[in-house]
């Protein structure tokens, strides 16, 4: 059965990179696929996760957290939404362990999960049975608790969120309607302000016309004072725009275009040395940005993720039990 979607890119061993993993699904089950670079072999683990669609995930060192999601059971007229939180730990022997953590306060799908620090995670926006939601939550890894925090200024899903300087969160774009109504709003949150009731709308000092109404945007802090914003969907088509946002001056600057138009739904960038790597949503191609040269290149999925990685054969899938993937 061929997978219908692939997302996430997780560097398993950093020095040097010998293996990486990503999530994929076949519209029935979710799998975590580990690909070994030296011998070009794969291991596939079925994820015993009740929310098979539209959840989000983020890597923190050797652990991957994933939250929420939606599921439409066979024969059901309505879609179910979940507040589940799970953590997958990748051990030194490359075995994996899965554990259930505290539930979020609000069930949601199509939200964004981001790690501000190793001990502080945030979920932003999304949707549930009541349509798009503006609510956000903070998870304290040490206290093992979720708490509600400041609301977004818009009800929206598919919003792209960047952690900045281990203190701030910046939200870019998103859709304010399930039928796709793009927004160009940029919002920020100072997480040190525990009394904040709403995110702050960012009024740009320059480059106001550069940022299109869009969603499925890629973003990541690339320098002490800069956030790189790239790709996405605008007016229902993928774009190759790349912008540099400078929070201190609230300025947007045009950057080098992507080598190929693409969107980045649930895609989280990974940094290795001088390169940013991220998997696109259109055809699972890998986009690579070299910091020193400020140039993009694109690798077709067959170059980095052979067809056999995306072909889920029953004899290669390792079934899970209650604690191990």
C-alpha atoms as a PDB file:
ATOM      1  CA  UNK A   1       0.000   0.000   0.000  1.00  0.00           C
ATOM      2  CA  UNK A   2       1.544   3.299  -1.031  1.00  0.00           C
ATOM      3  CA  UNK A   3       1.472   6.091   1.500  1.00  0.00           C
ATOM      4  CA  UNK A   4      -0.580   9.178   0.814  1.00  0.00           C
ATOM      5  CA  UNK A   5       1.446  11.586   2.899  1.00  0.00           C
ATOM      6  CA  UNK A   6       4.876  11.942   4.434  1.00  0.00           C
ATOM      7  CA  UNK A   7       5.862  14.584   6.972  1.00  0.00           C
ATOM      8  CA  UNK A   8       8.482  15.481   9.517  1.00  0.00           C
ATOM      9  CA  UNK A   9      12.219  14.960   9.293  1.00  0.00           C
ATOM     10  CA  UNK A  10      14.060  13.797  12.391  1.00  0.00           C
ATOM     11  CA  UNK A  11      17.830  13.480  12.522  1.00  0.00           C
ATOM     12  CA  UNK A  12      18.471  10.470  14.731  1.00  0.00           C
ATOM     13  CA  UNK A  13      22.265  10.552  15.030  1.00  0.00           C
ATOM     14  CA  UNK A  14      23.848  13.947  14.655  1.00  0.00           C
ATOM     15  CA  UNK A  15      27.628  13.327  14.536  1.00  0.00           C
ATOM     16  CA  UNK A  16      27.657  12.209  11.819  1.00  0.00           C
ATOM     17  CA  UNK A  17      24.087  11.770  10.631  1.00  0.00           C
ATOM     18  CA  UNK A  18      23.711   8.052  10.100  1.00  0.00           C
ATOM     19  CA  UNK A  19      19.959   7.682  10.344  1.00  0.00           C
ATOM     20  CA  UNK A  20      16.890   9.827  10.104  1.00  0.00           C
ATOM     21  CA  UNK A  21      13.205   9.190  10.509  1.00  0.00           C
ATOM     22  CA  UNK A  22       9.893  10.560   9.343  1.00  0.00           C
ATOM     23  CA  UNK A  23       6.200   9.907   9.809  1.00  0.00           C
ATOM     24  CA  UNK A  24       3.960   8.612   7.052  1.00  0.00           C
ATOM     25  CA  UNK A  25       0.506   7.113   6.753  1.00  0.00           C
ATOM     26  CA  UNK A  26      -1.429   4.884   4.378  1.00  0.00           C
ATOM     27  CA  UNK A  27      -4.853   6.340   5.283  1.00  0.00           C
ATOM     28  CA  UNK A  28      -5.309   3.483   7.754  1.00  0.00           C
ATOM     29  CA  UNK A  29      -2.294   3.552  10.071  1.00  0.00           C
ATOM     30  CA  UNK A  30       0.529   5.893  11.008  1.00  0.00           C
ATOM     31  CA  UNK A  31       4.127   4.696  10.746  1.00  0.00           C
ATOM     32  CA  UNK A  32       7.490   6.018  11.842  1.00  0.00           C
ATOM     33  CA  UNK A  33      10.124   5.126   9.245  1.00  0.00           C
ATOM     34  CA  UNK A  34      13.840   5.072  10.126  1.00  0.00           C
ATOM     35  CA  UNK A  35      16.222   5.190   7.175  1.00  0.00           C
ATOM     36  CA  UNK A  36      19.883   4.173   7.553  1.00  0.00           C
ATOM     37  CA  UNK A  37      22.231   6.133   5.306  1.00  0.00           C
ATOM     38  CA  UNK A  38      25.251   3.769   5.424  1.00  0.00           C
ATOM     39  CA  UNK A  39      23.464   0.599   4.289  1.00  0.00           C
ATOM     40  CA  UNK A  40      20.322   2.210   2.789  1.00  0.00           C
ATOM     41  CA  UNK A  41      17.913   0.040   4.743  1.00  0.00           C
ATOM     42  CA  UNK A  42      14.707   1.010   6.474  1.00  0.00           C
ATOM     43  CA  UNK A  43      12.820   0.041   9.603  1.00  0.00           C
ATOM     44  CA  UNK A  44       9.135   0.830   9.870  1.00  0.00           C
ATOM     45  CA  UNK A  45       7.251   1.044  13.139  1.00  0.00           C
ATOM     46  CA  UNK A  46       3.494   1.200  13.393  1.00  0.00           C
ATOM     47  CA  UNK A  47       2.518   3.963  15.777  1.00  0.00           C
ATOM     48  CA  UNK A  48      -0.259   2.842  18.182  1.00  0.00           C
ATOM     49  CA  UNK A  49      -1.844   6.264  18.100  1.00  0.00           C
ATOM     50  CA  UNK A  50      -5.598   6.742  18.096  1.00  0.00           C
ATOM     51  CA  UNK A  51      -5.535  10.006  16.140  1.00  0.00           C
ATOM     52  CA  UNK A  52      -4.355   8.994  12.716  1.00  0.00           C
ATOM     53  CA  UNK A  53      -4.800  12.272  10.915  1.00  0.00           C
ATOM     54  CA  UNK A  54      -3.916  15.922  11.292  1.00  0.00           C
ATOM     55  CA  UNK A  55      -1.862  15.619  14.485  1.00  0.00           C
ATOM     56  CA  UNK A  56       1.391  17.535  14.787  1.00  0.00           C
ATOM     57  CA  UNK A  57       4.787  16.494  16.089  1.00  0.00           C
ATOM     58  CA  UNK A  58       8.066  18.063  17.160  1.00  0.00           C
ATOM     59  CA  UNK A  59      11.500  16.681  18.014  1.00  0.00           C
ATOM     60  CA  UNK A  60      13.335  17.549  21.244  1.00  0.00           C
ATOM     61  CA  UNK A  61      16.748  15.877  21.247  1.00  0.00           C
ATOM     62  CA  UNK A  62      16.100  12.111  21.135  1.00  0.00           C
ATOM     63  CA  UNK A  63      12.389  12.459  21.810  1.00  0.00           C
ATOM     64  CA  UNK A  64       9.448  13.191  19.515  1.00  0.00           C
ATOM     65  CA  UNK A  65       6.218  14.595  20.923  1.00  0.00           C
ATOM     66  CA  UNK A  66       2.931  14.456  19.054  1.00  0.00           C
ATOM     67  CA  UNK A  67      -0.420  15.892  19.998  1.00  0.00           C
ATOM     68  CA  UNK A  68      -4.092  15.966  19.070  1.00  0.00           C
ATOM     69  CA  UNK A  69      -5.489  15.065  15.668  1.00  0.00           C
ATOM     70  CA  UNK A  70      -8.734  13.982  14.097  1.00  0.00           C
ATOM     71  CA  UNK A  71     -10.301  10.737  12.999  1.00  0.00           C
ATOM     72  CA  UNK A  72     -13.444   9.982  11.042  1.00  0.00           C
ATOM     73  CA  UNK A  73     -14.481   6.411  11.925  1.00  0.00           C
ATOM     74  CA  UNK A  74     -16.009   4.190   9.284  1.00  0.00           C
ATOM     75  CA  UNK A  75     -19.752   4.763   9.105  1.00  0.00           C
ATOM     76  CA  UNK A  76     -19.548   7.916  11.208  1.00  0.00           C
ATOM     77  CA  UNK A  77     -21.132  11.156  10.045  1.00  0.00           C
ATOM     78  CA  UNK A  78     -18.964  13.377  12.192  1.00  0.00           C
ATOM     79  CA  UNK A  79     -15.246  13.667  12.713  1.00  0.00           C
ATOM     80  CA  UNK A  80     -13.698  12.977  16.111  1.00  0.00           C
ATOM     81  CA  UNK A  81     -11.052  15.237  17.616  1.00  0.00           C
ATOM     82  CA  UNK A  82      -8.567  14.374  20.341  1.00  0.00           C
ATOM     83  CA  UNK A  83      -6.495  16.031  23.059  1.00  0.00           C
ATOM     84  CA  UNK A  84      -3.985  13.190  23.325  1.00  0.00           C
ATOM     85  CA  UNK A  85      -0.285  13.825  23.987  1.00  0.00           C
ATOM     86  CA  UNK A  86       2.314  11.134  23.306  1.00  0.00           C
ATOM     87  CA  UNK A  87       6.095  10.995  23.553  1.00  0.00           C
ATOM     88  CA  UNK A  88       8.329   8.677  21.582  1.00  0.00           C
ATOM     89  CA  UNK A  89      11.868   8.187  22.887  1.00  0.00           C
ATOM     90  CA  UNK A  90      14.543   6.920  20.516  1.00  0.00           C
ATOM     91  CA  UNK A  91      17.056   4.993  22.587  1.00  0.00           C
ATOM     92  CA  UNK A  92      20.771   4.482  22.001  1.00  0.00           C
ATOM     93  CA  UNK A  93      20.214   1.040  20.479  1.00  0.00           C
ATOM     94  CA  UNK A  94      17.701   2.640  18.066  1.00  0.00           C
ATOM     95  CA  UNK A  95      14.794   0.943  19.788  1.00  0.00           C
ATOM     96  CA  UNK A  96      11.801   3.206  20.430  1.00  0.00           C
ATOM     97  CA  UNK A  97       9.486   3.596  23.393  1.00  0.00           C
ATOM     98  CA  UNK A  98       6.088   5.304  23.376  1.00  0.00           C
ATOM     99  CA  UNK A  99       4.366   6.783  26.422  1.00  0.00           C
ATOM    100  CA  UNK A 100       1.150   8.669  26.998  1.00  0.00           C
ATOM    101  CA  UNK A 101       1.383  12.060  28.695  1.00  0.00           C
ATOM    102  CA  UNK A 102      -1.202  14.457  30.083  1.00  0.00           C
ATOM    103  CA  UNK A 103      -4.039  15.378  27.726  1.00  0.00           C
ATOM    104  CA  UNK A 104      -4.348  18.878  26.314  1.00  0.00           C
ATOM    105  CA  UNK A 105      -7.208  20.971  27.678  1.00  0.00           C
ATOM    106  CA  UNK A 106      -8.774  21.403  24.234  1.00  0.00           C
ATOM    107  CA  UNK A 107      -9.219  18.746  21.557  1.00  0.00           C
ATOM    108  CA  UNK A 108      -7.785  19.928  18.256  1.00  0.00           C
ATOM    109  CA  UNK A 109      -6.413  18.987  14.846  1.00  0.00           C
ATOM    110  CA  UNK A 110      -4.529  20.920  12.153  1.00  0.00           C
ATOM    111  CA  UNK A 111      -2.771  22.814  14.930  1.00  0.00           C
ATOM    112  CA  UNK A 112       0.926  23.572  15.330  1.00  0.00           C
ATOM    113  CA  UNK A 113       3.219  22.069  17.979  1.00  0.00           C
ATOM    114  CA  UNK A 114       6.501  23.857  18.685  1.00  0.00           C
ATOM    115  CA  UNK A 115       9.292  23.468  21.251  1.00  0.00           C
ATOM    116  CA  UNK A 116      10.456  26.754  22.748  1.00  0.00           C
ATOM    117  CA  UNK A 117      12.973  24.999  25.005  1.00  0.00           C
ATOM    118  CA  UNK A 118      13.518  21.312  25.791  1.00  0.00           C
ATOM    119  CA  UNK A 119      11.100  21.672  28.717  1.00  0.00           C
ATOM    120  CA  UNK A 120       8.439  23.964  27.251  1.00  0.00           C
ATOM    121  CA  UNK A 121       6.128  22.988  24.379  1.00  0.00           C
ATOM    122  CA  UNK A 122       3.312  24.983  22.830  1.00  0.00           C
ATOM    123  CA  UNK A 123       0.261  24.120  20.727  1.00  0.00           C
ATOM    124  CA  UNK A 124      -1.198  26.934  18.633  1.00  0.00           C
ATOM    125  CA  UNK A 125      -4.613  27.198  16.992  1.00  0.00           C
ATOM    126  CA  UNK A 126      -6.154  24.393  14.953  1.00  0.00           C
ATOM    127  CA  UNK A 127      -9.740  23.248  14.556  1.00  0.00           C
ATOM    128  CA  UNK A 128     -12.267  20.930  16.164  1.00  0.00           C
ATOM    129  CA  UNK A 129     -15.968  20.189  15.885  1.00  0.00           C
ATOM    130  CA  UNK A 130     -16.650  23.859  16.632  1.00  0.00           C
ATOM    131  CA  UNK A 131     -14.591  25.011  13.593  1.00  0.00           C
ATOM    132  CA  UNK A 132     -11.285  26.912  13.817  1.00  0.00           C
ATOM    133  CA  UNK A 133     -10.033  27.788  17.282  1.00  0.00           C
ATOM    134  CA  UNK A 134      -7.817  30.610  18.603  1.00  0.00           C
ATOM    135  CA  UNK A 135      -6.803  28.840  21.799  1.00  0.00           C
ATOM    136  CA  UNK A 136      -3.200  27.974  22.629  1.00  0.00           C
ATOM    137  CA  UNK A 137      -1.630  25.865  25.364  1.00  0.00           C
ATOM    138  CA  UNK A 138       1.710  25.455  27.104  1.00  0.00           C
ATOM    139  CA  UNK A 139       3.119  22.101  28.249  1.00  0.00           C
ATOM    140  CA  UNK A 140       5.692  22.012  31.031  1.00  0.00           C
ATOM    141  CA  UNK A 141       7.710  18.807  30.585  1.00  0.00           C
ATOM    142  CA  UNK A 142       8.984  18.866  34.165  1.00  0.00           C
ATOM    143  CA  UNK A 143       5.577  19.504  35.741  1.00  0.00           C
ATOM    144  CA  UNK A 144       3.844  17.224  33.211  1.00  0.00           C
ATOM    145  CA  UNK A 145       0.973  19.685  32.848  1.00  0.00           C
ATOM    146  CA  UNK A 146      -0.795  21.658  30.126  1.00  0.00           C
ATOM    147  CA  UNK A 147      -2.143  25.135  30.818  1.00  0.00           C
ATOM    148  CA  UNK A 148      -4.190  27.499  28.678  1.00  0.00           C
ATOM    149  CA  UNK A 149      -2.385  30.645  27.562  1.00  0.00           C
ATOM    150  CA  UNK A 150      -3.101  33.763  25.493  1.00  0.00           C
ATOM    151  CA  UNK A 151      -5.427  33.442  22.501  1.00  0.00           C
ATOM    152  CA  UNK A 152      -4.521  34.211  18.913  1.00  0.00           C
ATOM    153  CA  UNK A 153      -6.179  37.290  17.419  1.00  0.00           C
ATOM    154  CA  UNK A 154      -7.851  35.126  14.790  1.00  0.00           C
ATOM    155  CA  UNK A 155      -9.499  31.717  14.820  1.00  0.00           C
ATOM    156  CA  UNK A 156      -7.222  29.758  12.523  1.00  0.00           C
ATOM    157  CA  UNK A 157      -5.534  26.506  11.656  1.00  0.00           C
ATOM    158  CA  UNK A 158      -2.454  25.600   9.586  1.00  0.00           C
ATOM    159  CA  UNK A 159      -0.605  28.510  11.195  1.00  0.00           C
ATOM    160  CA  UNK A 160       3.203  28.392  11.046  1.00  0.00           C
ATOM    161  CA  UNK A 161       4.928  29.069  14.366  1.00  0.00           C
ATOM    162  CA  UNK A 162       8.587  29.802  15.057  1.00  0.00           C
ATOM    163  CA  UNK A 163      10.306  29.719  18.448  1.00  0.00           C
ATOM    164  CA  UNK A 164      12.631  32.688  18.786  1.00  0.00           C
ATOM    165  CA  UNK A 165      15.448  33.293  21.285  1.00  0.00           C
ATOM    166  CA  UNK A 166      13.952  30.689  23.669  1.00  0.00           C
ATOM    167  CA  UNK A 167      11.408  33.272  24.799  1.00  0.00           C
ATOM    168  CA  UNK A 168       9.162  34.424  21.970  1.00  0.00           C
ATOM    169  CA  UNK A 169       6.761  32.728  19.584  1.00  0.00           C
ATOM    170  CA  UNK A 170       5.967  34.158  16.162  1.00  0.00           C
ATOM    171  CA  UNK A 171       2.936  32.973  14.190  1.00  0.00           C
ATOM    172  CA  UNK A 172       2.792  33.471  10.428  1.00  0.00           C
ATOM    173  CA  UNK A 173      -0.297  33.208   8.221  1.00  0.00           C
ATOM    174  CA  UNK A 174      -2.735  30.316   8.427  1.00  0.00           C
ATOM    175  CA  UNK A 175      -6.308  29.694   7.317  1.00  0.00           C
ATOM    176  CA  UNK A 176      -9.295  31.186   9.138  1.00  0.00           C
ATOM    177  CA  UNK A 177     -11.798  28.896   7.429  1.00  0.00           C
ATOM    178  CA  UNK A 178     -12.019  25.163   6.682  1.00  0.00           C
ATOM    179  CA  UNK A 179     -12.860  26.084   3.102  1.00  0.00           C
ATOM    180  CA  UNK A 180      -9.509  27.930   2.999  1.00  0.00           C
ATOM    181  CA  UNK A 181      -9.444  31.622   3.799  1.00  0.00           C
ATOM    182  CA  UNK A 182      -5.808  32.636   3.924  1.00  0.00           C
ATOM    183  CA  UNK A 183      -4.448  35.284   6.264  1.00  0.00           C
ATOM    184  CA  UNK A 184      -1.280  37.381   6.216  1.00  0.00           C
ATOM    185  CA  UNK A 185      -1.387  38.276   9.901  1.00  0.00           C
ATOM    186  CA  UNK A 186       1.865  37.986  11.856  1.00  0.00           C
ATOM    187  CA  UNK A 187       1.492  37.644  15.632  1.00  0.00           C
ATOM    188  CA  UNK A 188       3.938  37.360  18.519  1.00  0.00           C
ATOM    189  CA  UNK A 189       3.816  36.127  22.096  1.00  0.00           C
ATOM    190  CA  UNK A 190       6.284  36.851  24.883  1.00  0.00           C
ATOM    191  CA  UNK A 191       6.031  33.602  26.840  1.00  0.00           C
ATOM    192  CA  UNK A 192       7.557  35.244  29.916  1.00  0.00           C
ATOM    193  CA  UNK A 193       4.373  37.322  30.266  1.00  0.00           C
ATOM    194  CA  UNK A 194       2.163  34.844  32.098  1.00  0.00           C
ATOM    195  CA  UNK A 195      -0.695  37.369  32.316  1.00  0.00           C
ATOM    196  CA  UNK A 196      -0.996  37.970  28.567  1.00  0.00           C
ATOM    197  CA  UNK A 197      -4.523  37.357  27.301  1.00  0.00           C
ATOM    198  CA  UNK A 198      -3.832  37.709  23.577  1.00  0.00           C
ATOM    199  CA  UNK A 199      -0.981  37.547  21.114  1.00  0.00           C
ATOM    200  CA  UNK A 200       0.379  40.857  19.790  1.00  0.00           C
ATOM    201  CA  UNK A 201      -0.290  41.815  16.181  1.00  0.00           C
ATOM    202  CA  UNK A 202       2.983  42.680  14.475  1.00  0.00           C
ATOM    203  CA  UNK A 203       2.846  45.927  12.504  1.00  0.00           C
ATOM    204  CA  UNK A 204       5.620  45.705   9.919  1.00  0.00           C
ATOM    205  CA  UNK A 205       7.960  48.678   9.551  1.00  0.00           C
ATOM    206  CA  UNK A 206       8.962  47.647   6.023  1.00  0.00           C
ATOM    207  CA  UNK A 207       8.226  44.942   3.477  1.00  0.00           C
ATOM    208  CA  UNK A 208       4.474  44.984   4.151  1.00  0.00           C
ATOM    209  CA  UNK A 209       3.660  43.903   0.591  1.00  0.00           C
ATOM    210  CA  UNK A 210       6.105  40.990   0.575  1.00  0.00           C
ATOM    211  CA  UNK A 211       4.184  38.610   2.839  1.00  0.00           C
ATOM    212  CA  UNK A 212       1.236  37.089   0.986  1.00  0.00           C
ATOM    213  CA  UNK A 213      -1.897  35.666   2.530  1.00  0.00           C
ATOM    214  CA  UNK A 214      -0.823  32.049   2.888  1.00  0.00           C
ATOM    215  CA  UNK A 215      -0.601  28.882   4.973  1.00  0.00           C
ATOM    216  CA  UNK A 216       1.613  25.742   5.136  1.00  0.00           C
ATOM    217  CA  UNK A 217       4.616  28.076   5.469  1.00  0.00           C
ATOM    218  CA  UNK A 218       8.071  26.913   6.538  1.00  0.00           C
ATOM    219  CA  UNK A 219       9.848  28.994   9.192  1.00  0.00           C
ATOM    220  CA  UNK A 220      12.851  28.779  11.493  1.00  0.00           C
ATOM    221  CA  UNK A 221      15.223  31.049  13.410  1.00  0.00           C
ATOM    222  CA  UNK A 222      18.398  31.089  11.319  1.00  0.00           C
ATOM    223  CA  UNK A 223      20.412  33.837  13.025  1.00  0.00           C
ATOM    224  CA  UNK A 224      20.354  35.525  16.446  1.00  0.00           C
ATOM    225  CA  UNK A 225      18.064  38.271  15.132  1.00  0.00           C
ATOM    226  CA  UNK A 226      16.416  36.699  12.075  1.00  0.00           C
ATOM    227  CA  UNK A 227      13.658  34.258  11.149  1.00  0.00           C
ATOM    228  CA  UNK A 228      13.600  32.621   7.724  1.00  0.00           C
ATOM    229  CA  UNK A 229      10.100  32.284   6.187  1.00  0.00           C
ATOM    230  CA  UNK A 230       9.660  30.204   3.034  1.00  0.00           C
ATOM    231  CA  UNK A 231       7.172  28.551   0.692  1.00  0.00           C
ATOM    232  CA  UNK A 232       3.537  27.843   1.479  1.00  0.00           C
ATOM    233  CA  UNK A 233       0.189  27.963  -0.279  1.00  0.00           C
ATOM    234  CA  UNK A 234      -1.259  31.254  -1.491  1.00  0.00           C
ATOM    235  CA  UNK A 235      -4.438  31.500  -3.557  1.00  0.00           C
ATOM    236  CA  UNK A 236      -4.548  27.689  -3.598  1.00  0.00           C
ATOM    237  CA  UNK A 237      -1.138  27.221  -5.274  1.00  0.00           C
ATOM    238  CA  UNK A 238       2.332  26.531  -3.873  1.00  0.00           C
ATOM    239  CA  UNK A 239       4.785  29.434  -3.849  1.00  0.00           C
ATOM    240  CA  UNK A 240       8.585  29.774  -3.820  1.00  0.00           C
ATOM    241  CA  UNK A 241       8.782  33.011  -1.831  1.00  0.00           C
ATOM    242  CA  UNK A 242      11.514  33.315   0.788  1.00  0.00           C
ATOM    243  CA  UNK A 243      11.566  36.167   3.297  1.00  0.00           C
ATOM    244  CA  UNK A 244      13.742  37.164   6.224  1.00  0.00           C
ATOM    245  CA  UNK A 245      11.876  38.594   9.195  1.00  0.00           C
ATOM    246  CA  UNK A 246      13.772  40.754  11.703  1.00  0.00           C
ATOM    247  CA  UNK A 247      11.687  40.894  14.906  1.00  0.00           C
ATOM    248  CA  UNK A 248      13.661  43.735  16.489  1.00  0.00           C
ATOM    249  CA  UNK A 249      12.966  46.150  13.643  1.00  0.00           C
ATOM    250  CA  UNK A 250       9.750  44.434  12.495  1.00  0.00           C
ATOM    251  CA  UNK A 251      11.136  44.395   8.960  1.00  0.00           C
ATOM    252  CA  UNK A 252      10.610  41.885   6.166  1.00  0.00           C
ATOM    253  CA  UNK A 253      13.384  41.434   3.611  1.00  0.00           C
ATOM    254  CA  UNK A 254      13.221  39.435   0.390  1.00  0.00           C
ATOM    255  CA  UNK A 255      15.455  36.350   0.407  1.00  0.00           C
ATOM    256  CA  UNK A 256      16.650  33.795  -2.177  1.00  0.00           C
ATOM    257  CA  UNK A 257      13.773  31.874  -3.754  1.00  0.00           C
ATOM    258  CA  UNK A 258      13.210  28.173  -3.204  1.00  0.00           C
ATOM    259  CA  UNK A 259      14.599  25.964  -5.965  1.00  0.00           C
ATOM    260  CA  UNK A 260      11.057  24.614  -6.388  1.00  0.00           C
ATOM    261  CA  UNK A 261       7.641  25.845  -5.347  1.00  0.00           C
ATOM    262  CA  UNK A 262       6.379  23.872  -2.365  1.00  0.00           C
ATOM    263  CA  UNK A 263       4.345  23.893   0.832  1.00  0.00           C
ATOM    264  CA  UNK A 264       5.345  22.600   4.248  1.00  0.00           C
ATOM    265  CA  UNK A 265       2.317  21.121   6.012  1.00  0.00           C
ATOM    266  CA  UNK A 266       3.392  19.635   9.382  1.00  0.00           C
ATOM    267  CA  UNK A 267       7.000  19.866   8.196  1.00  0.00           C
ATOM    268  CA  UNK A 268       9.635  20.789  10.766  1.00  0.00           C
ATOM    269  CA  UNK A 269      13.098  21.919   9.618  1.00  0.00           C
ATOM    270  CA  UNK A 270      16.190  20.074  10.795  1.00  0.00           C
ATOM    271  CA  UNK A 271      19.601  21.739  11.065  1.00  0.00           C
ATOM    272  CA  UNK A 272      22.812  19.852  10.373  1.00  0.00           C
ATOM    273  CA  UNK A 273      25.998  21.881  10.325  1.00  0.00           C
ATOM    274  CA  UNK A 274      25.631  24.576   7.684  1.00  0.00           C
ATOM    275  CA  UNK A 275      22.402  23.257   6.223  1.00  0.00           C
ATOM    276  CA  UNK A 276      18.685  23.465   6.896  1.00  0.00           C
ATOM    277  CA  UNK A 277      16.702  20.493   5.609  1.00  0.00           C
ATOM    278  CA  UNK A 278      12.944  20.208   5.312  1.00  0.00           C
ATOM    279  CA  UNK A 279      10.545  17.881   3.493  1.00  0.00           C
ATOM    280  CA  UNK A 280       7.975  19.491   1.213  1.00  0.00           C
ATOM    281  CA  UNK A 281       4.305  18.527   1.154  1.00  0.00           C
ATOM    282  CA  UNK A 282       3.805  18.515  -2.607  1.00  0.00           C
ATOM    283  CA  UNK A 283       5.878  15.475  -3.594  1.00  0.00           C
ATOM    284  CA  UNK A 284       7.964  14.742  -0.467  1.00  0.00           C
ATOM    285  CA  UNK A 285      11.016  16.390  -1.994  1.00  0.00           C
ATOM    286  CA  UNK A 286      13.741  17.569   0.371  1.00  0.00           C
ATOM    287  CA  UNK A 287      14.658  21.248   0.323  1.00  0.00           C
ATOM    288  CA  UNK A 288      18.134  22.176   1.524  1.00  0.00           C
ATOM    289  CA  UNK A 289      19.240  25.700   2.395  1.00  0.00           C
ATOM    290  CA  UNK A 290      22.959  26.337   2.854  1.00  0.00           C
ATOM    291  CA  UNK A 291      23.546  29.130   5.346  1.00  0.00           C
ATOM    292  CA  UNK A 292      27.017  30.127   4.144  1.00  0.00           C
ATOM    293  CA  UNK A 293      26.023  30.525   0.486  1.00  0.00           C
ATOM    294  CA  UNK A 294      22.366  31.447   1.103  1.00  0.00           C
ATOM    295  CA  UNK A 295      21.290  29.124  -1.689  1.00  0.00           C
ATOM    296  CA  UNK A 296      18.537  26.527  -1.967  1.00  0.00           C
ATOM    297  CA  UNK A 297      18.624  23.170  -3.664  1.00  0.00           C
ATOM    298  CA  UNK A 298      15.999  20.468  -3.931  1.00  0.00           C
ATOM    299  CA  UNK A 299      16.415  16.696  -3.869  1.00  0.00           C
ATOM    300  CA  UNK A 300      13.721  14.553  -5.431  1.00  0.00           C
ATOM    301  CA  UNK A 301      12.332  12.046  -2.955  1.00  0.00           C
ATOM    302  CA  UNK A 302      13.978   9.201  -4.882  1.00  0.00           C
ATOM    303  CA  UNK A 303      17.378  10.737  -4.068  1.00  0.00           C
ATOM    304  CA  UNK A 304      16.934  10.856  -0.317  1.00  0.00           C
ATOM    305  CA  UNK A 305      13.968   8.601   0.345  1.00  0.00           C
ATOM    306  CA  UNK A 306      13.799   5.691  -2.124  1.00  0.00           C
ATOM    307  CA  UNK A 307      10.451   4.293  -3.184  1.00  0.00           C
ATOM    308  CA  UNK A 308      10.902   1.287  -0.924  1.00  0.00           C
ATOM    309  CA  UNK A 309      10.882   3.643   2.070  1.00  0.00           C
ATOM    310  CA  UNK A 310       7.448   4.851   1.067  1.00  0.00           C
ATOM    311  CA  UNK A 311       6.125   1.392   0.226  1.00  0.00           C
ATOM    312  CA  UNK A 312       4.631  -0.143   3.333  1.00  0.00           C
ATOM    313  CA  UNK A 313       4.857  -3.908   2.893  1.00  0.00           C
ATOM    314  CA  UNK A 314       3.435  -6.113   5.614  1.00  0.00           C
ATOM    315  CA  UNK A 315       6.636  -8.130   5.961  1.00  0.00           C
ATOM    316  CA  UNK A 316       8.674  -5.041   6.806  1.00  0.00           C
ATOM    317  CA  UNK A 317       6.380  -3.370   9.298  1.00  0.00           C
ATOM    318  CA  UNK A 318       7.218  -4.032  12.925  1.00  0.00           C
ATOM    319  CA  UNK A 319       3.969  -4.162  14.943  1.00  0.00           C
ATOM    320  CA  UNK A 320       3.698  -2.384  18.244  1.00  0.00           C
ATOM    321  CA  UNK A 321       2.626  -3.282  21.731  1.00  0.00           C
ATOM    322  CA  UNK A 322       1.492  -1.033  24.561  1.00  0.00           C
ATOM    323  CA  UNK A 323       4.915   0.454  25.226  1.00  0.00           C
ATOM    324  CA  UNK A 324       7.147  -0.185  22.268  1.00  0.00           C
ATOM    325  CA  UNK A 325       6.681   0.958  18.703  1.00  0.00           C
END
